[in-house]
Short mmCIF file of C-alpha atoms in Angstrom, two decimals:
data_model
loop_
_atom_site.label_atom_id
_atom_site.label_comp_id
_atom_site.label_asym_id
_atom_site.label_seq_id
_atom_site.Cartn_x
_atom_site.Cartn_y
_atom_site.Cartn_z
CA ARG N 1 114.24 97.81 103.80
CA PRO N 2 116.60 98.17 100.85
CA TYR N 3 115.48 100.25 97.96
CA PRO N 4 118.24 99.88 95.28
CA LEU N 5 116.77 102.34 92.78
CA VAL N 6 119.43 104.91 93.53
CA ALA N 7 122.16 102.37 92.95
CA TYR N 8 120.50 101.25 89.68
CA GLY N 9 120.25 104.85 88.57
CA LEU N 10 123.93 105.52 89.27
CA LEU N 11 124.90 102.33 87.48
CA ALA N 12 122.86 103.46 84.42
CA LEU N 13 124.67 106.82 84.48
CA TRP N 14 128.08 105.15 84.67
CA MET N 15 127.19 102.76 81.84
CA GLY N 16 125.93 105.61 79.69
CA SER N 17 129.06 107.61 80.38
CA GLY N 18 131.19 104.63 79.50
CA LEU N 19 129.33 104.04 76.28
CA ALA N 20 129.61 107.73 75.34
CA LEU N 21 133.35 107.75 76.03
CA THR N 22 133.79 104.54 74.03
CA ALA N 23 131.87 105.98 71.11
CA ARG N 24 133.88 109.19 71.24
CA TRP N 25 137.13 107.21 71.26
CA LEU N 26 136.00 105.11 68.34
CA ALA N 27 134.95 108.20 66.39
CA SER N 28 138.42 109.74 66.93
CA ARG N 29 139.95 106.63 65.35
CA GLY N 30 138.03 106.91 62.11
CA ARG N 31 134.78 108.15 60.66
CA TRP N 32 133.49 104.69 59.83
CA LEU N 33 133.93 103.31 63.37
CA ALA N 34 131.41 105.68 65.12
CA PRO N 35 128.25 104.36 63.34
CA ALA N 36 129.56 100.78 63.52
CA ALA N 37 130.11 101.16 67.25
CA ALA N 38 126.65 102.69 67.87
CA VAL N 39 124.81 99.71 66.46
CA PRO N 40 125.96 97.14 69.12
CA MET N 41 125.64 99.74 71.86
CA LEU N 42 121.97 100.21 70.92
CA LEU N 43 121.22 96.60 70.29
CA LEU N 44 122.76 95.21 73.47
CA PRO N 45 120.06 96.60 75.90
CA ALA N 46 117.29 95.48 73.52
CA PHE N 47 118.78 91.99 73.17
CA LEU N 48 119.20 91.63 76.96
CA ALA N 49 115.61 92.71 77.59
CA TRP N 50 114.29 90.31 74.96
CA HIS N 51 116.50 87.42 76.12
CA HIS N 52 115.63 87.72 79.81
CA TRP N 53 111.96 88.52 79.44
CA PRO N 54 110.74 85.00 80.15
CA ALA N 55 112.43 85.09 83.62
CA ASN N 56 111.59 88.74 84.44
CA GLY N 57 108.13 89.14 82.97
CA ARG N 58 105.94 88.28 85.94
CA ALA N 59 102.44 88.81 84.50
CA GLN N 60 101.31 85.36 85.77
CA ASP N 61 102.90 85.72 89.23
CA ASP N 62 100.03 85.99 91.71
CA PHE N 63 101.68 85.08 94.98
CA ALA N 64 100.91 88.43 96.60
CA ASP N 65 97.26 88.21 95.70
CA ARG N 66 97.01 84.58 96.96
CA GLN N 67 98.88 85.43 100.19
CA ALA N 68 96.74 88.50 100.89
CA ARG N 69 93.49 86.56 100.27
CA ALA N 70 94.73 83.78 102.56
CA VAL N 71 95.45 86.27 105.34
CA LEU N 72 92.06 87.96 104.96
CA ASP N 73 90.22 84.59 104.75
CA VAL N 74 91.70 83.33 108.06
CA LEU N 75 90.48 86.38 110.04
CA PRO N 76 87.22 86.09 111.99
CA PRO N 77 84.40 88.57 111.36
CA GLU N 78 84.96 92.13 112.63
CA ALA N 79 88.70 91.56 113.20
CA VAL N 80 91.41 94.14 113.33
CA LEU N 81 94.62 93.52 111.38
CA LEU N 82 97.82 95.40 112.10
CA VAL N 83 100.30 95.42 109.22
CA TYR N 84 103.76 96.90 109.04
CA SER N 85 105.90 96.07 106.04
CA ASP N 86 105.31 97.12 102.42
CA SER N 87 105.01 93.49 101.37
CA ASP N 88 102.00 93.09 103.70
CA THR N 89 100.47 96.51 103.57
CA ALA N 90 100.30 96.86 99.76
CA PRO N 91 98.65 93.59 98.65
CA ILE N 92 96.30 93.35 101.68
CA GLY N 93 95.50 97.02 101.55
CA TYR N 94 94.74 96.80 97.78
CA LEU N 95 92.40 93.83 98.21
CA HIS N 96 90.66 95.43 101.17
CA VAL N 97 90.36 99.05 100.10
CA VAL N 98 90.23 98.84 96.26
CA GLU N 99 88.59 95.50 95.65
CA GLY N 100 86.41 95.53 98.80
CA VAL N 101 87.49 92.10 100.06
CA ARG N 102 86.49 91.67 103.74
CA PRO N 103 84.97 95.06 104.42
CA ASP N 104 84.21 93.94 107.99
CA VAL N 105 88.01 93.85 108.80
CA THR N 106 89.80 97.04 109.83
CA LEU N 107 93.37 97.56 108.70
CA TYR N 108 95.92 99.66 110.51
CA ASN N 109 99.44 100.33 109.28
CA MET N 110 101.72 100.34 112.30
CA GLN N 111 103.86 103.07 110.87
CA GLY N 112 100.89 105.46 110.83
CA LEU N 113 100.96 105.54 107.08
CA VAL N 114 98.83 104.56 104.06
CA PHE N 115 95.36 104.07 105.45
CA ARG N 116 92.83 106.73 106.49
CA ASP N 117 92.40 105.21 109.93
CA ARG N 118 95.53 105.58 112.07
CA LEU N 119 96.39 104.49 115.52
CA MET N 120 99.33 106.84 115.85
CA PRO N 121 101.15 109.59 114.00
CA ALA N 122 103.81 108.58 111.55
CA MET N 123 106.74 110.03 113.45
CA ALA N 124 105.68 108.72 116.90
CA SER N 125 108.42 107.57 119.24
CA PRO N 126 108.59 103.86 120.17
CA ARG N 127 107.23 104.70 123.65
CA ILE N 128 104.21 106.55 122.16
CA ARG N 129 103.65 103.65 119.72
CA GLN N 130 103.61 101.11 122.56
CA GLU N 131 101.27 103.20 124.69
CA ARG N 132 98.81 103.87 121.85
CA LEU N 133 98.79 100.23 120.81
CA ALA N 134 98.28 99.00 124.39
CA ALA N 135 95.42 101.44 124.83
CA PHE N 136 93.83 100.31 121.58
CA ILE N 137 94.10 96.63 122.37
CA SER N 138 92.76 96.97 125.91
CA GLY N 139 89.93 99.29 124.70
CA THR N 140 88.54 97.11 121.85
CA GLU N 141 86.22 94.17 121.94
CA ARG N 142 87.24 93.13 118.47
CA PRO N 143 89.81 90.35 117.88
CA VAL N 144 93.20 91.88 117.05
CA TYR N 145 95.73 90.20 114.69
CA HIS N 146 99.11 91.30 113.46
CA MET N 147 101.77 90.25 110.88
CA THR N 148 104.82 91.87 112.34
CA GLU N 149 107.62 91.05 114.74
CA LYS N 150 108.09 92.74 118.14
CA ILE N 151 105.31 95.27 118.02
CA LEU N 152 103.28 94.17 120.93
CA PRO N 153 103.49 95.84 124.28
CA PRO N 154 105.11 93.47 126.87
CA GLN N 155 101.79 92.77 128.70
CA TYR N 156 100.33 90.89 125.67
CA ALA N 157 101.00 87.44 124.35
CA GLU N 158 100.29 86.14 120.87
CA GLU N 159 99.20 82.97 119.17
CA HIS N 160 100.84 82.09 115.88
CA LEU N 161 98.41 81.09 113.17
CA GLY N 162 100.67 80.85 110.15
CA PHE N 163 100.66 84.13 108.28
CA VAL N 164 99.10 86.06 111.13
CA LYS N 165 99.35 86.17 114.90
CA ARG N 166 96.39 86.68 117.26
CA VAL N 167 96.87 89.04 120.16
CA LEU N 168 95.85 87.42 123.39
CA ALA N 169 94.55 90.44 125.26
CA GLY N 170 95.04 90.37 129.00
CA GLU N 171 97.29 87.34 128.90
CA LYS N 172 101.02 87.02 129.16
#
């Protein structure tokens, strides 16, 4: 998963350094140029933020909420949902844990992170993950669903139901 914050931070440092060098160069050319150069350098970020706010301001964007509710709504009572990625874990976890949507459902993060209940430690090897998951699936009477790719042990099949996949225990 890409997290470009480091790249954005470095870009901001380079831009700041470039603006500082430009201002210093203009100041060396004459006393009146430094204040005149500072004004556009300060106004440019403000103008860009104002100009692009309609496209970047996402206060009305509720896709994550709608998708998380759709996933939780499709699950039968007392189901288990295995999530993996941040884009699944965060909105579904928020609705389930904070807002109390579908308290009958149990959520597990397949990385062993985020939720209080864990099937495996966070740094478990792939072999340990497969063993623990197989033991959990074979030992539960509850219906098990997941939203990830290639997490199931080889002895289990799955049925695709749109956003989620139902684990077919004991079938291949």
